[in-house]
Structure formats: structure tokens, C-alpha cells
Coordinates of C-alpha atoms in Angstrom, one line a residue:
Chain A
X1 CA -3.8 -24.5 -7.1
X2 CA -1.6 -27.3 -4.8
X3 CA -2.0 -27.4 -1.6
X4 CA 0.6 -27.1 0.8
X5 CA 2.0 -30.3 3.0
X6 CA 0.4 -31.6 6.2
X7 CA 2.2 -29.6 8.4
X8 CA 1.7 -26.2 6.9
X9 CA -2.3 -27.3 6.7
X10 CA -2.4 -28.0 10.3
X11 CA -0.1 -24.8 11.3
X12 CA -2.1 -22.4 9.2
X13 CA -5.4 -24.2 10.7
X14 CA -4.3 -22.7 14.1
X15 CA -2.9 -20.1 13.0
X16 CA -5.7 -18.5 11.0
X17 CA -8.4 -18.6 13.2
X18 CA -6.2 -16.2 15.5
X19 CA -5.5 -13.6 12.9
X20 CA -9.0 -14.1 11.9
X21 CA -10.1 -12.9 15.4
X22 CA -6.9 -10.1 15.7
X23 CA -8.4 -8.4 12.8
X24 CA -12.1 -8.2 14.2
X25 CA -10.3 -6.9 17.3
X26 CA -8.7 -4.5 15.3
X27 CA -11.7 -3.1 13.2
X28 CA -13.7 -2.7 16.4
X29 CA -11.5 -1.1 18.4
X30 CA -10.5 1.3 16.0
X31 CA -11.4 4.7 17.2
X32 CA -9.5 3.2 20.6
X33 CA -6.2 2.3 20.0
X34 CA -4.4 2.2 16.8
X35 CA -5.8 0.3 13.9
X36 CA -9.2 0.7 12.1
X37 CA -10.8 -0.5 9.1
X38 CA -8.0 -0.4 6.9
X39 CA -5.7 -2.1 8.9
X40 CA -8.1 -4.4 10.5
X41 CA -9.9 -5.4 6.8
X42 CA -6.0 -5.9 5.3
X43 CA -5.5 -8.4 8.6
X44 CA -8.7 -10.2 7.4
X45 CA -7.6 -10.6 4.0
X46 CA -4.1 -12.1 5.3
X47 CA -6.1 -14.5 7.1
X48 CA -8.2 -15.8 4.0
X49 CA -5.4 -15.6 1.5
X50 CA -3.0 -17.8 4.1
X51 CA -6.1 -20.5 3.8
X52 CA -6.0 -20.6 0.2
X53 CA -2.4 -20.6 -0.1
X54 CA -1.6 -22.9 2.4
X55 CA -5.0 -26.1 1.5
X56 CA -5.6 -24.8 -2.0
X57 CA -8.8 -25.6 -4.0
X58 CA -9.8 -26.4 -7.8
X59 CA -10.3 -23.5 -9.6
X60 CA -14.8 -23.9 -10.0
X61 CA -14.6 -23.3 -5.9
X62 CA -12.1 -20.3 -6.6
X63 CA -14.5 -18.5 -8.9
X64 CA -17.3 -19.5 -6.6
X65 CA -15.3 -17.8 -3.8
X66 CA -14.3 -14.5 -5.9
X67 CA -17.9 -13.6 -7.0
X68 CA -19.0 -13.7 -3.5
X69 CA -15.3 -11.5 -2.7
X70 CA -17.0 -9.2 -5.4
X71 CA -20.2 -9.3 -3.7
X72 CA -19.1 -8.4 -0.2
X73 CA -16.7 -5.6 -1.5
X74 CA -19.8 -3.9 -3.5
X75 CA -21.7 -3.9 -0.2
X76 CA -19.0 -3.0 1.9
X77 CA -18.9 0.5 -0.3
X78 CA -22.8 0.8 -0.5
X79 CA -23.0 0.5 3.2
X80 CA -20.2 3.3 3.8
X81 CA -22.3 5.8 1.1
X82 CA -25.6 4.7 3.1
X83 CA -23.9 5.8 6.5
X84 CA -22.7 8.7 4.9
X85 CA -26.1 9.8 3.2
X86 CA -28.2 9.4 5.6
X87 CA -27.0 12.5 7.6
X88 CA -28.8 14.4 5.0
X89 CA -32.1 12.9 6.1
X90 CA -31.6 12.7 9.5
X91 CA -30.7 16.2 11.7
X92 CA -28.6 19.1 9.8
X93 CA -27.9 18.4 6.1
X94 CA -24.4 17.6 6.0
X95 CA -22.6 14.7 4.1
X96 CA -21.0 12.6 6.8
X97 CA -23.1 14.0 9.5
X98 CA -22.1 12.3 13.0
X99 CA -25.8 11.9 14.3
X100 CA -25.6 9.3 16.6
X101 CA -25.1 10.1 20.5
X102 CA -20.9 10.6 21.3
X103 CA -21.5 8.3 24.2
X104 CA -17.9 8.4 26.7
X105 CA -15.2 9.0 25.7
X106 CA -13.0 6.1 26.3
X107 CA -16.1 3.7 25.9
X108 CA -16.2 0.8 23.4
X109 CA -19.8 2.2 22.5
X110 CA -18.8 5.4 21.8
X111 CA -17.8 7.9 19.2
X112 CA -21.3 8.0 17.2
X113 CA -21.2 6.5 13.6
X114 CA -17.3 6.1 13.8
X115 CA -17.3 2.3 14.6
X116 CA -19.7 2.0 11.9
X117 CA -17.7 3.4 9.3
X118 CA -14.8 1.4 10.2
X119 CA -16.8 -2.2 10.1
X120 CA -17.9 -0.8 6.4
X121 CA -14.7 0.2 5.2
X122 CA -13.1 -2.9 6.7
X123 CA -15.2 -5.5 4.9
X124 CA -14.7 -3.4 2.3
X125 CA -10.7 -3.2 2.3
X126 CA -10.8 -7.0 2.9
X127 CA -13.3 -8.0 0.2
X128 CA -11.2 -5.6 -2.1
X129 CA -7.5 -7.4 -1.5
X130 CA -9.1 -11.1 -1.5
X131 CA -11.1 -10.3 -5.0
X132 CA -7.3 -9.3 -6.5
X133 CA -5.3 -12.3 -4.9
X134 CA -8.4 -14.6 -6.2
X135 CA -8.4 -13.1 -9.5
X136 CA -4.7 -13.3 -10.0
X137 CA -4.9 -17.1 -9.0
X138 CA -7.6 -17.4 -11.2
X139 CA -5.2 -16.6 -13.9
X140 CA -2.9 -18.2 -12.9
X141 CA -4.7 -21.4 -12.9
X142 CA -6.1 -20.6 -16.1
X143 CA -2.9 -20.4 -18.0
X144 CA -1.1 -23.5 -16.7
X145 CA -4.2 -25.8 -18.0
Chain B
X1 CA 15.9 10.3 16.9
X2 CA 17.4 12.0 13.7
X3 CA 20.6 9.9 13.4
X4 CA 18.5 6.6 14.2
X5 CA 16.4 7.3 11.5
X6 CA 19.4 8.5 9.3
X7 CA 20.8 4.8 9.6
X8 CA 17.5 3.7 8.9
X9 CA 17.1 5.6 5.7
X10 CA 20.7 4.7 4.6
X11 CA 19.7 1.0 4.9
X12 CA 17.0 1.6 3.0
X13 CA 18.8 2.9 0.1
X14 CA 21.3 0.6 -0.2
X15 CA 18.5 -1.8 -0.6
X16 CA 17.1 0.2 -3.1
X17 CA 19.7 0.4 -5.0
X18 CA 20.9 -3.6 -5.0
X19 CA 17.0 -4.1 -5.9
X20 CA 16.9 -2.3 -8.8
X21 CA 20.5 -3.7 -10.3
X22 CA 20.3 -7.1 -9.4
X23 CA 20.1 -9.9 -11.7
X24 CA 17.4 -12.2 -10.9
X25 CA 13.8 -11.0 -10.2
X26 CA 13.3 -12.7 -6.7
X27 CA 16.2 -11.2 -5.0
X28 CA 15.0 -8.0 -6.5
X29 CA 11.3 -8.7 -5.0
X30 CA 13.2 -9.9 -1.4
X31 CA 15.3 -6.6 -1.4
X32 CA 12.2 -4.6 -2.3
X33 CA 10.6 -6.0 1.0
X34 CA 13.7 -4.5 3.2
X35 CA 12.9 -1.0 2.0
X36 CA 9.1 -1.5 2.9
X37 CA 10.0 -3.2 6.3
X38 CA 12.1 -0.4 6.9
X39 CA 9.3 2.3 6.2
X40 CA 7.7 0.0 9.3
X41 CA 10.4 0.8 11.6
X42 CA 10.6 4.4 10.7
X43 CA 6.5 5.2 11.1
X44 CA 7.0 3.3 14.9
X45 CA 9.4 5.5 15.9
X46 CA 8.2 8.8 14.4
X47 CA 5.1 7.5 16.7
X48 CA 2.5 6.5 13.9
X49 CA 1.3 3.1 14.8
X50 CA -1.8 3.3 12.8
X51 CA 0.6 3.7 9.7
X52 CA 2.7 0.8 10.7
X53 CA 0.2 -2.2 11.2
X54 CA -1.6 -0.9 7.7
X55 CA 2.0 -1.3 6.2
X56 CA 3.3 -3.9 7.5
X57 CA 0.5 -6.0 6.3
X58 CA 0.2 -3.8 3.2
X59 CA 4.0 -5.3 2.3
X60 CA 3.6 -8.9 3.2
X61 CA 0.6 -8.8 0.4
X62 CA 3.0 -7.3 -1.9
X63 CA 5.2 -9.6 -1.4
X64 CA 3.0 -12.8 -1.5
X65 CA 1.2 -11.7 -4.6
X66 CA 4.7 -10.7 -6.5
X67 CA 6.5 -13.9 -5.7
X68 CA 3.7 -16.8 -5.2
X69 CA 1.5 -15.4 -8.4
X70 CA 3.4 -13.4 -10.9
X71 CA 7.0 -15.3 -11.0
X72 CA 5.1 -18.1 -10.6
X73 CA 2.8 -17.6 -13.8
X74 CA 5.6 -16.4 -16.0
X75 CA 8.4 -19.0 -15.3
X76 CA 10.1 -19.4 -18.4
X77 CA 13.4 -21.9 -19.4
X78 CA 16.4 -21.1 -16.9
X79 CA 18.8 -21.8 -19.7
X80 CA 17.0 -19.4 -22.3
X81 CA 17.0 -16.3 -19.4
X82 CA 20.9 -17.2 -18.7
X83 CA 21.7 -17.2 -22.4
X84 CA 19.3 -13.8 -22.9
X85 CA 21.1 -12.0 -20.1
X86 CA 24.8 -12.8 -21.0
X87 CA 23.5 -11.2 -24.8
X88 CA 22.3 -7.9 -22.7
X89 CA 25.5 -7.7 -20.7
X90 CA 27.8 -7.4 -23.6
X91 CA 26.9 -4.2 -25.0
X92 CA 25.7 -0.9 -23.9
X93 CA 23.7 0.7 -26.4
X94 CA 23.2 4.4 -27.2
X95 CA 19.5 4.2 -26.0
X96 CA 20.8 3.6 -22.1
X97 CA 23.2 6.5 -22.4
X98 CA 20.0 8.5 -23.3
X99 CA 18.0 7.4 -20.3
X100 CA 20.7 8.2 -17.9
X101 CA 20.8 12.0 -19.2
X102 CA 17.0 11.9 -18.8
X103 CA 17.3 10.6 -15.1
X104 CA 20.2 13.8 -14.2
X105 CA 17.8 16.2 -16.6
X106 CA 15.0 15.3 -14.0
X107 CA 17.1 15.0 -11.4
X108 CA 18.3 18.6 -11.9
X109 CA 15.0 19.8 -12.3
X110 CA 13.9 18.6 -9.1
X111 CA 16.7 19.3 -7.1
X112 CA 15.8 22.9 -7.6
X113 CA 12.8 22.7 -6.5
X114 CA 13.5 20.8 -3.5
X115 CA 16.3 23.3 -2.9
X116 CA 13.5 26.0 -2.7
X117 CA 10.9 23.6 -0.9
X118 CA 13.6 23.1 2.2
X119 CA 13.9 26.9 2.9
X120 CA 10.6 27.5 3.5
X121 CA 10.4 24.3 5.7
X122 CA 10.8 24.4 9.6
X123 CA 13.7 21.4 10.6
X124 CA 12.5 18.0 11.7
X125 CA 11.4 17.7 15.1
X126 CA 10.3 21.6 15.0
X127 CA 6.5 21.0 13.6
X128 CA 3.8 23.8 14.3
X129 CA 0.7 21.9 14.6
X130 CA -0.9 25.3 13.1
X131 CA -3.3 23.3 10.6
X132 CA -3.9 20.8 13.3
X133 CA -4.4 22.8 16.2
X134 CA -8.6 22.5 15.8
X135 CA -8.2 18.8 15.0
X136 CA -6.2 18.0 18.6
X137 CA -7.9 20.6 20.4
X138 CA -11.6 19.9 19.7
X139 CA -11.3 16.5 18.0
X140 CA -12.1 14.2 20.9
X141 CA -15.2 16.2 21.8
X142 CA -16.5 17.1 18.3
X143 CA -16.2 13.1 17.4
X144 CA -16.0 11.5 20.4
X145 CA -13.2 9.3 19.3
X146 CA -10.1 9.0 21.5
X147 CA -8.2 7.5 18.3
X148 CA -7.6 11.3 16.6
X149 CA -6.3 10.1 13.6
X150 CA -9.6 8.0 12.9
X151 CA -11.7 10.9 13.8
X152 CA -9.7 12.9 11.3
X153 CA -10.3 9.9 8.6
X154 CA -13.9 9.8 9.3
X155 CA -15.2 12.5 10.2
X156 CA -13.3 15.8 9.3
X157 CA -11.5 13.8 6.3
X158 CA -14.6 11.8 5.3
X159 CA -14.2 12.8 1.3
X160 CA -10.8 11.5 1.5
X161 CA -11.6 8.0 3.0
X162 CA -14.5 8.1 0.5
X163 CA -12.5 8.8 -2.7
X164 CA -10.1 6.0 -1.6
X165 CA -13.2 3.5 -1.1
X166 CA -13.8 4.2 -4.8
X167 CA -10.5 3.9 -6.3
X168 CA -10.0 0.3 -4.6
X169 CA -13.6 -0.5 -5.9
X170 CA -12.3 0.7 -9.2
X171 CA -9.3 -1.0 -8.9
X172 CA -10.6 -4.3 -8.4
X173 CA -13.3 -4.0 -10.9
X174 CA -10.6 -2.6 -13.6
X175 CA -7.6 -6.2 -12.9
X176 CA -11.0 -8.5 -12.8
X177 CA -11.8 -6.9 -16.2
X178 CA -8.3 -7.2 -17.3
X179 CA -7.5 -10.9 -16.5
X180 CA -10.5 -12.1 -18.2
X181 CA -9.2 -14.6 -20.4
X182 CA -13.2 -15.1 -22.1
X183 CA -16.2 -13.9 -21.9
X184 CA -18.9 -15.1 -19.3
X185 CA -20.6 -18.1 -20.4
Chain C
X1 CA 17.2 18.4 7.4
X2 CA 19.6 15.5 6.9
X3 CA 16.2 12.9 6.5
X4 CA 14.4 15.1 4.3
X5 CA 17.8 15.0 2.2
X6 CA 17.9 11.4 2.7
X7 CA 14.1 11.2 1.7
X8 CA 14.9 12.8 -1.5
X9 CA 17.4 10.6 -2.6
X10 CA 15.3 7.6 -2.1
X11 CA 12.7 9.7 -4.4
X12 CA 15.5 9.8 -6.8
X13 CA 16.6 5.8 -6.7
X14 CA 13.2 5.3 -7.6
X15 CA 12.8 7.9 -10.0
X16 CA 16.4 6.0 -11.8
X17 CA 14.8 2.7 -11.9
X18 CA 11.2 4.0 -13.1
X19 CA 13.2 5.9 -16.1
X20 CA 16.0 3.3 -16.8
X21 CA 14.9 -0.3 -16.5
X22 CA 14.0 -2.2 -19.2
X23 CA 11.8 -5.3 -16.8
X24 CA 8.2 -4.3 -16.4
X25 CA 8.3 -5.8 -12.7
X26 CA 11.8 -3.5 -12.1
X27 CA 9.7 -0.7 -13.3
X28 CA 6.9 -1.2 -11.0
X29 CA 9.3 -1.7 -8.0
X30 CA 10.5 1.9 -8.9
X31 CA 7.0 3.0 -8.4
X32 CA 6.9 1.0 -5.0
X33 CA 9.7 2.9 -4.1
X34 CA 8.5 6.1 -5.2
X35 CA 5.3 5.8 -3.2
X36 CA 7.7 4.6 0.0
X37 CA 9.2 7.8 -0.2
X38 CA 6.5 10.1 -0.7
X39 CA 4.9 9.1 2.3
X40 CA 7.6 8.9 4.5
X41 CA 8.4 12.5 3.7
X42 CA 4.7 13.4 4.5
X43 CA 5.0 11.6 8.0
X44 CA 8.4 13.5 8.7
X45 CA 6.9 16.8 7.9
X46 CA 4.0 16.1 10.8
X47 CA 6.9 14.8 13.3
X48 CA 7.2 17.1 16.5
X49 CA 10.0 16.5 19.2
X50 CA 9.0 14.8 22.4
X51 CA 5.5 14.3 20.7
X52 CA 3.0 11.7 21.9
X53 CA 0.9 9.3 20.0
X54 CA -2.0 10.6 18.8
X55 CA -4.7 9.4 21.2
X56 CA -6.2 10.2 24.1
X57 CA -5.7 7.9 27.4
X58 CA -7.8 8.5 30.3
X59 CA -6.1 10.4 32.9
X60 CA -3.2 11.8 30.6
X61 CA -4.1 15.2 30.2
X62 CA -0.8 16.2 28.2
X63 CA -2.3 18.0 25.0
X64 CA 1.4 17.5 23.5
X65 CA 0.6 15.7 19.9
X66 CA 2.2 14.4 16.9
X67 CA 0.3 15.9 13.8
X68 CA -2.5 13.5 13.0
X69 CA -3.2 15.4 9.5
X70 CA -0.3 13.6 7.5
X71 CA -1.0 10.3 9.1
X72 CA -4.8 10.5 8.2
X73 CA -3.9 11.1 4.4
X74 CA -0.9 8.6 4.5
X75 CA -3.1 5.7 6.0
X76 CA -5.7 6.0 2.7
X77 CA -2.5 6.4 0.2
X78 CA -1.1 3.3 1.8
X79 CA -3.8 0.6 0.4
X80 CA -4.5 2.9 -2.7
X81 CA -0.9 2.4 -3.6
X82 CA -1.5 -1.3 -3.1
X83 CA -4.2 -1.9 -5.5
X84 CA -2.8 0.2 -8.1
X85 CA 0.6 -1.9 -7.6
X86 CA -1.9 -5.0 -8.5
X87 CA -3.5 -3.3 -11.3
X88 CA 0.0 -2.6 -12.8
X89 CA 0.9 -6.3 -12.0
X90 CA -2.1 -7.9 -13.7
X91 CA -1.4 -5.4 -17.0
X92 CA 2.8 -6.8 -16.5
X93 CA 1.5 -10.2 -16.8
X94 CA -0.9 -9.9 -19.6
X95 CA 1.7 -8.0 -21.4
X96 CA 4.0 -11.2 -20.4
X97 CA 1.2 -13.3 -22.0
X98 CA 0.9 -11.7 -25.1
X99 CA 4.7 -11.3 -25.8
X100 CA 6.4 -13.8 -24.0
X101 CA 8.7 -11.4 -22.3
X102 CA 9.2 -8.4 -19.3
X103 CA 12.0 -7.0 -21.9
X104 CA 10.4 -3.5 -22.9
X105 CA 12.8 -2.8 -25.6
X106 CA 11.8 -6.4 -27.3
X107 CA 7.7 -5.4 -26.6
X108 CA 8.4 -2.4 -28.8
X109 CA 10.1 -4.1 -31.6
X110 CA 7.5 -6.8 -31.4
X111 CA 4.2 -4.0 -32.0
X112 CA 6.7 -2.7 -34.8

């Protein structure tokens, strides 16, 4: 894939560290004020697919990129079922048992195993949309050689 | 609120409708992203934030896999798709008529039920929250999330959010298995 | 009840294009606005007048909500209808690899 011209690198240089760090704002926050993991992982995903779109790579670093996409989406999931499983280990045997402490309400650290989910299902959501974007470059790539 | 969102949903129509008749594919894909910017506007004022950052990003994805991958990958000869579609203008075949009567058969048959649906439904703006009174009641203390419509996601909801987890994992494995041109060496 | 009329005839635009187009891509946008209009009927159902967002601000002790149950099962439906949209992308453009074309009609006569 081409990259883009100099201008667009050095815009999208500034840019994407921003959205980068909107997103983490937005997963974290997310049982404070509107967002949560799947809007914060999709703001993620926006940032990473802006990179490739705008500087563009060869297509070995691509596939190099989507098998680690691929990796970080399975354990994205497999964290999510962990959280979920361990409630039946850990006080009364109920799947997605909220075990941890409620803390204040109001309070960054707060709500229990709520934050947690949303950190797993965010990587998860933005491992998922960058694997399909890669994978459909991949192609693309693929078929114009 | 009911006539903004009246204009709203006109707009969105109209765009509809121009997406699915016009000629080339990119205008198509352009007026596609008016009805799904407009489905922004509507979930901010029917006061459903959560719903509008997830879609507004949701669409700009869309939008930039549609036009910068797929039209991209299949660009075939101008000149061929001009001569193609002046062909398919000229005649109307029997086939089309038969699709149409399908479309007002279906649309008949949905009408009805909608009809029947919409008398049993309260009018907009007139919602009892009877289903949701435990959720807004007890919800902040039972999860200790001020965000109700997370807690609902993750805690009283949690099969739901874990379904969907698995369908995008599906997903992704299912188009990585598709656009496998050769096997792993 | 004029938005849930409106509502329907979006469902029905889409439902036209889904059953009448003869481009894969046309077809999928159909779907797209299908979806669209699914859930924005869904949201209107949970809309009460004069409601608040749903989340609680210290000091603002007005119990007066929007429903949160139709946004909760809109927000997952949202990103599954994205990656289904991709899956049906990635079969449109193998389908454009194999035949050369979006044409449904000329796909059919192709397979014989």
C-alpha cells in the first residue's frame, strides 16, 4: 500500500497520538460518562487504521501486523471469559459475579469488575476492526501484484 | 422534539432512496454515509450518547473500508462500465417487474403487522419505564456504576455483551478465512 | 406516532433495495439500511419526554430516566452489524474476483 504525501504523514503524526489517548480516556472512563469499551476499542482502531492509511507499509510488515491484531483480539475475549468465570470460584456461584468491592460511587476506582470488563472488551473491539481492515488490505495488496 | 426528528427522518430517506438508484457506486457509498450520520443526530437528541460516539465511529469505518478497499480492489475499465450500463438502461425485463410485486407482497405483509404492532404501543415521548424500573432504581447501588447503561451491559446484560464478543471473534476469524488467497506456507 | 411511521418506511427503502438490486454492494447497503432502521426504532420505543441521560451526577437527585434497556441492546447490535457488513464485503469481493462482476443476474448465468 502507498503512502500518503508529506503533509498528510505529518498531520496524521499529530493527529493520531491524540485520538490514540481520547480512546484510552474513553475505555477507562466508561462506567462515568458516556463511552465504554465498545466505543473507546472502535476509537482505537480509527487511530491505527489512520496510520496505515495515511504512511502505508509493504505488505510482509502488514501480515506481521495482522497476526499480532489476531493475537490481541483472542486474548482480548479470553480475558473477558476469565473475568466472567472467575465469579464461580470466588464468593456465590454466578456467571458474571461482581466480586470486587463497589468502592464510591462517582469514583474512578469504583464500580467493582466493571472497568475491567470494559478494558477487555475494548482491546478486544479494537483488535477485532484492525484484523478486518488488515485483512482486506492484505487482499487488496495481494491482488494488484 | 417529534417534528425535529420528523425532518431528520425525512432527510434520511431521501438519502436512502438517491443511494439506492444512483448510478455510480461512490455517490451511492457517500449518500449511504448521510443516512448513518443522521442516525448520529437522532440518538443525541433522543439523549443516547453512548449510542452516538459507538456510531459515529462505527460509520466512518464503513465508510473507509467501502471506498479506500473495496472500490479500490475492483476498479474495472471506465469505458466498459459506461458501455455495460447504457445496455441495462434500455430494457426492462420481466424479471424486475417480478421483484417489484415481491417488494409490495412483503410490503403488504408487513404493513399488517405494523398496523397491529402500533395499537398496542404507547405514543413516543409516553414510555413506562415498567421493565426498567429495577435497572434505574437499584442499578447504581447493585453495580456501583453511575454510567446505567454500562452497568446494564455488564452486569445485568452480561450474556448479551458476551454473545456479541463471540460473534465479532467469529467474524473476524470467518473474512480472514475467506480472503485467503493460499494456504499457509 | 408519526416517527415510528417514518421508521417504517425507512425499513421499507431498505427492504426495496435488498429485494430489487442487482449490485452486490447496493445489496449490502440495503442491509445497512435495514439495520439503521431497526435500531433507531428500538431507541424511539425507550424515549420518555423530558427524560435525562442515563447517568447519575453527583448532587442531581432527579430519578427521571430515559430507558437504558434499548440502548444497552442497541450499543452491542451496533459493532455486530459492523463486522457482519465486513464479512458480506469480503464474500462481494471474492465473488468480484471469481466473476469479474457485482452484476447478480450475470453471476447466475455464469454458474449456469
Amino acid at each position: 500500500m502507498k503512502g500518503m504525501s508529506i503533509i498528510v504523514k505529518k498531520v496524521s503524526q499529530l493527529i493520531a497520538g491524540i485520538i490514540f489517548l481520547y480512546g484510552i480516556y474513553i475505555v477507562l472512563h466508561g462506567h462515568l460518562t458516556p463511552g465504554g469499551g465498545f466505543a473507546g476499542g472502535a476509537i482505537l482502531a480509527g487511530a491505527f487504521i489512520l496510520i496505515v492509511l495515511a504512511f502505508g507499509t509493504d505488505i510482509i510488515h502488514l501480515k506481521h501486523d495482522e497476526e499480532r491484531a489476531s493475537l490481541f483480539e483472542g486474548l482480548g475475549l479470553l480475558a473477558f471469559i476469565l473475568l466472567a468465570i472467575l465469579g464461580f470460584i470466588i464468593g456465590i456461584k454466578v456467571f458474571f459475579n461482581n466480586y470486587l468491592p463497589k468502592g464510591q460511587l462517582g469514583e474512578l476506582v469504583s464500580a467493582g469488575l466493571i472497568p475491567l470488563y470494559n478494558i477487555a472488551v475494548g482491546i478486544e473491539v479494537c483488535a477485532a476492526l484492525f484484523t478486518i481492515f488488515l485483512a482486506l488490505v492484505i487482499y487488496k495488496e495481494e491482488i494488484s501484484k | 422534539m417529534e417534528i425535529i426528528l420528523s425532518i431528520l427522518l425525512i432527510f434520511m430517506i431521501i438519502g436512502a432512496i438517491y443511494a439506492l438508484f444512483a448510478k455510480d457506486l461512490l455517490s451511492a457509498l457517500i449518500s449511504c454515509g448521510i443516512v448513518g450520520y443522521g442516525l448520529v443526530i437522532c440518538f443525541l437528541l433522543l439523549r443516547a450518547p453512548d449510542l452516538a460516539i459507538v456510531q459515529v465511529v462505527v460509520e466512518t469505518i464503513t465508510l473507509i473500508i467501502m471506498v479506500a478497499v473495496v472500490l479500490d480492489s475492483t476498479r474495472e475499465d471506465l469505458k466498459e462500465r459506461i458501455m455495460i450500463r447504457e445496455k441495462e438502461s434500455s430494457y426492462i425485463n420481466t424479471k424486475y417487474v417480478f421483484n417489484v410485486l415481491t417488494v409490495l407482497v412483503l410490503a403488504l405483509f408487513f404493513l399488517f403487522f405494523f398496523n397491529q404492532a402500533i395499537d398496542k404501543l404507547e405514543p413516543f415521548g409516553t414510555h413506562t419505564t415498567r421493565m426498567a424500573e429495577a435497572y434505574i432504581e437499584n442499578g447504581a447501588r447493585v453495580t456501583g456504576s453511575a454510567n446505567l447503561v454500562t452497568g446494564v451491559v455488564f452486569d445485568f446484560r452480561g450474556y448479551d455483551t458476551l454473545g456479541e464478543a463471540t460473534i465479532l471473534f467469529t467474524a473476524v476469524v470467518g473474512i480472514l478465512a475467506i480472503l485467503r488467497l493460499r494456504g499457509k506456507t | 406516532m408519526i416517527v415510528y411511521i417514518l421508521c417504517f418506511i425507512l425499513f421499507l427503502v431498505g427492504l426495496f433495495g435488498v429485494l430489487t438490486s442487482r449490485n452486490i454492494i447496493k445489496i449490502i447497503i440495503g442491509l445497512t439500511f435495514l439495520e439503521i432502521s431497526i435500531n433507531l426504532f428500538l431507541v424511539l420505543i425507550g424515549y420518555v419526554e423530558g427524560g435525562q441521560i442515563p447517568i447519575l451526577v453527583k448532587g442531581s437527585e432527579n430519578l427521571h430516566f430515559v430507558d437504558p434497556l434499548p440502548q444497552a441492546l442497541v450499543l452491542t447490535s451496533i459493532v455486530i452489524g459492523l463486522s457482519t457488513n465486513a464479512m458480506l464485503l469480503a464474500v462481494a469481493i471474492r465473488i468480484y474476483k471469481k466473476f469479474k462482476t457485482f452484476d447478480i443476474r450475470k453471476i447466475r448465468s455464469l454458474k449456469g
